[in-house]
Amino acid sequence: MASYWRGAGIVLLAAACYAAGAITAGVKHWFQPLVYVSIENDSGEDLAKLVLTHESASLTSTVTLPALKRGQSTELIFFVAGEGGYQIEALFPDGRMAKSGAGYVESGSSIKEVIGKPKTVTDADH
């Protein structure tokens, strides 16, 4: 009888450990196919338009973001199926355009884009 309770205890402990791991993975968003992009306007000028185009597998999507005022920043989280890429186009009121993009992103990538005059610097953490 003691071995029965010992076996039941081991099974319950294993189930509790599994549940704790699953809850932790869900709370921390582990294994989710998401990319995090932070965009900061450090150009000294307001932007007229801000567009992010991303692609993965056979999907391409374009997102028009709020035009950032000077010094403002915004964040975008998007789905990527395995590997993909993105490009940002920042349009200034006088028609100049700054383009950038890390080119390659994968699940869990965290990128900070800083829009300057008229170039953009990419800091990618894969």
PDB file of C-alpha atoms in Angstrom, residues 27-123:
ATOM      1  CA  VAL A  27       2.676  34.263 -18.619  1.00  0.00           C
ATOM      2  CA  LYS A  28       6.118  34.977 -20.077  1.00  0.00           C
ATOM      3  CA  HIS A  29       4.933  34.426 -23.698  1.00  0.00           C
ATOM      4  CA  TRP A  30       7.639  31.836 -24.347  1.00  0.00           C
ATOM      5  CA  PHE A  31       7.463  29.989 -27.648  1.00  0.00           C
ATOM      6  CA  GLN A  32       5.038  32.471 -29.160  1.00  0.00           C
ATOM      7  CA  PRO A  33       5.834  33.563 -32.712  1.00  0.00           C
ATOM      8  CA  LEU A  34       5.909  37.296 -31.968  1.00  0.00           C
ATOM      9  CA  VAL A  35       8.305  40.084 -32.942  1.00  0.00           C
ATOM     10  CA  TYR A  36       8.575  43.256 -30.858  1.00  0.00           C
ATOM     11  CA  VAL A  37       9.496  46.513 -32.643  1.00  0.00           C
ATOM     12  CA  SER A  38       9.989  49.824 -30.870  1.00  0.00           C
ATOM     13  CA  ILE A  39      10.190  52.931 -33.084  1.00  0.00           C
ATOM     14  CA  GLU A  40      11.469  56.279 -31.822  1.00  0.00           C
ATOM     15  CA  ASN A  41      11.377  59.588 -33.710  1.00  0.00           C
ATOM     16  CA  ASP A  42      14.727  61.245 -33.004  1.00  0.00           C
ATOM     17  CA  SER A  43      14.761  63.308 -36.211  1.00  0.00           C
ATOM     18  CA  GLY A  44      13.930  66.609 -34.580  1.00  0.00           C
ATOM     19  CA  GLU A  45      10.872  66.848 -36.853  1.00  0.00           C
ATOM     20  CA  ASP A  46       7.309  65.573 -36.776  1.00  0.00           C
ATOM     21  CA  LEU A  47       6.531  62.731 -39.173  1.00  0.00           C
ATOM     22  CA  ALA A  48       3.700  62.920 -41.701  1.00  0.00           C
ATOM     23  CA  LYS A  49       3.296  59.133 -42.018  1.00  0.00           C
ATOM     24  CA  LEU A  50       4.794  55.939 -40.574  1.00  0.00           C
ATOM     25  CA  VAL A  51       4.311  52.544 -42.255  1.00  0.00           C
ATOM     26  CA  LEU A  52       5.640  49.116 -41.266  1.00  0.00           C
ATOM     27  CA  THR A  53       5.474  46.239 -43.759  1.00  0.00           C
ATOM     28  CA  HIS A  54       6.317  42.749 -42.496  1.00  0.00           C
ATOM     29  CA  GLU A  55       6.385  39.363 -44.136  1.00  0.00           C
ATOM     30  CA  SER A  56       6.892  35.733 -43.204  1.00  0.00           C
ATOM     31  CA  ALA A  57       6.252  32.529 -45.086  1.00  0.00           C
ATOM     32  CA  SER A  58       3.749  33.589 -47.749  1.00  0.00           C
ATOM     33  CA  LEU A  59       2.087  36.355 -45.710  1.00  0.00           C
ATOM     34  CA  THR A  60       2.722  40.075 -46.166  1.00  0.00           C
ATOM     35  CA  SER A  61       1.026  42.712 -44.062  1.00  0.00           C
ATOM     36  CA  THR A  62       1.249  46.508 -43.984  1.00  0.00           C
ATOM     37  CA  VAL A  63       0.450  48.504 -40.858  1.00  0.00           C
ATOM     38  CA  THR A  64       0.031  52.285 -40.877  1.00  0.00           C
ATOM     39  CA  LEU A  65       1.123  53.570 -37.486  1.00  0.00           C
ATOM     40  CA  PRO A  66       0.267  56.918 -35.950  1.00  0.00           C
ATOM     41  CA  ALA A  67       2.604  59.622 -37.289  1.00  0.00           C
ATOM     42  CA  LEU A  68       5.080  60.291 -34.508  1.00  0.00           C
ATOM     43  CA  LYS A  69       5.779  63.785 -33.248  1.00  0.00           C
ATOM     44  CA  ARG A  70       9.418  64.648 -32.559  1.00  0.00           C
ATOM     45  CA  GLY A  71      10.693  62.715 -29.544  1.00  0.00           C
ATOM     46  CA  GLN A  72       7.734  60.311 -29.459  1.00  0.00           C
ATOM     47  CA  SER A  73       7.967  56.546 -29.717  1.00  0.00           C
ATOM     48  CA  THR A  74       5.604  53.672 -30.385  1.00  0.00           C
ATOM     49  CA  GLU A  75       5.700  49.897 -30.114  1.00  0.00           C
ATOM     50  CA  LEU A  76       4.335  47.215 -32.400  1.00  0.00           C
ATOM     51  CA  ILE A  77       4.052  43.487 -31.852  1.00  0.00           C
ATOM     52  CA  PHE A  78       3.426  41.285 -34.862  1.00  0.00           C
ATOM     53  CA  PHE A  79       3.163  37.593 -35.686  1.00  0.00           C
ATOM     54  CA  VAL A  80       5.898  35.881 -37.658  1.00  0.00           C
ATOM     55  CA  ALA A  81       5.688  32.283 -38.846  1.00  0.00           C
ATOM     56  CA  GLY A  82       9.240  31.098 -38.197  1.00  0.00           C
ATOM     57  CA  GLU A  83      11.387  33.676 -39.989  1.00  0.00           C
ATOM     58  CA  GLY A  84      10.541  36.853 -41.797  1.00  0.00           C
ATOM     59  CA  GLY A  85      11.448  40.450 -42.372  1.00  0.00           C
ATOM     60  CA  TYR A  86      10.109  43.964 -42.123  1.00  0.00           C
ATOM     61  CA  GLN A  87      10.657  47.465 -43.450  1.00  0.00           C
ATOM     62  CA  ILE A  88       9.731  50.827 -41.977  1.00  0.00           C
ATOM     63  CA  GLU A  89       8.987  53.888 -44.093  1.00  0.00           C
ATOM     64  CA  ALA A  90       8.874  57.250 -42.344  1.00  0.00           C
ATOM     65  CA  LEU A  91       7.558  60.125 -44.448  1.00  0.00           C
ATOM     66  CA  PHE A  92       8.434  63.705 -43.484  1.00  0.00           C
ATOM     67  CA  PRO A  93       6.061  66.605 -44.233  1.00  0.00           C
ATOM     68  CA  ASP A  94       8.352  67.934 -46.992  1.00  0.00           C
ATOM     69  CA  GLY A  95       8.281  64.592 -48.856  1.00  0.00           C
ATOM     70  CA  ARG A  96      11.619  63.152 -47.694  1.00  0.00           C
ATOM     71  CA  MET A  97      11.456  59.495 -46.718  1.00  0.00           C
ATOM     72  CA  ALA A  98      13.574  57.429 -44.341  1.00  0.00           C
ATOM     73  CA  LYS A  99      13.486  53.660 -44.831  1.00  0.00           C
ATOM     74  CA  SER A 100      14.856  50.956 -42.594  1.00  0.00           C
ATOM     75  CA  GLY A 101      14.333  47.466 -41.381  1.00  0.00           C
ATOM     76  CA  ALA A 102      16.301  44.697 -39.772  1.00  0.00           C
ATOM     77  CA  GLY A 103      15.736  42.625 -42.885  1.00  0.00           C
ATOM     78  CA  TYR A 104      15.597  39.371 -40.927  1.00  0.00           C
ATOM     79  CA  VAL A 105      13.513  38.635 -37.847  1.00  0.00           C
ATOM     80  CA  GLU A 106      12.470  35.463 -36.087  1.00  0.00           C
ATOM     81  CA  SER A 107      10.139  34.579 -33.239  1.00  0.00           C
ATOM     82  CA  GLY A 108      11.094  36.484 -30.114  1.00  0.00           C
ATOM     83  CA  SER A 109      13.135  39.170 -31.902  1.00  0.00           C
ATOM     84  CA  SER A 110      13.170  42.537 -30.171  1.00  0.00           C
ATOM     85  CA  ILE A 111      14.175  45.504 -32.318  1.00  0.00           C
ATOM     86  CA  LYS A 112      14.563  49.187 -31.579  1.00  0.00           C
ATOM     87  CA  GLU A 113      14.391  51.536 -34.557  1.00  0.00           C
ATOM     88  CA  VAL A 114      15.484  55.147 -34.184  1.00  0.00           C
ATOM     89  CA  ILE A 115      14.378  57.461 -36.979  1.00  0.00           C
ATOM     90  CA  GLY A 116      16.929  60.166 -37.551  1.00  0.00           C
ATOM     91  CA  LYS A 117      17.454  62.817 -40.224  1.00  0.00           C
ATOM     92  CA  PRO A 118      16.879  61.272 -42.903  1.00  0.00           C
ATOM     93  CA  LYS A 119      18.477  57.945 -41.966  1.00  0.00           C
ATOM     94  CA  THR A 120      17.329  55.297 -39.517  1.00  0.00           C
ATOM     95  CA  VAL A 121      19.499  53.218 -37.191  1.00  0.00           C
ATOM     96  CA  THR A 122      18.543  49.626 -36.423  1.00  0.00           C
ATOM     97  CA  ASP A 123      19.469  47.878 -33.177  1.00  0.00           C
TER      98      ASP A 123
END
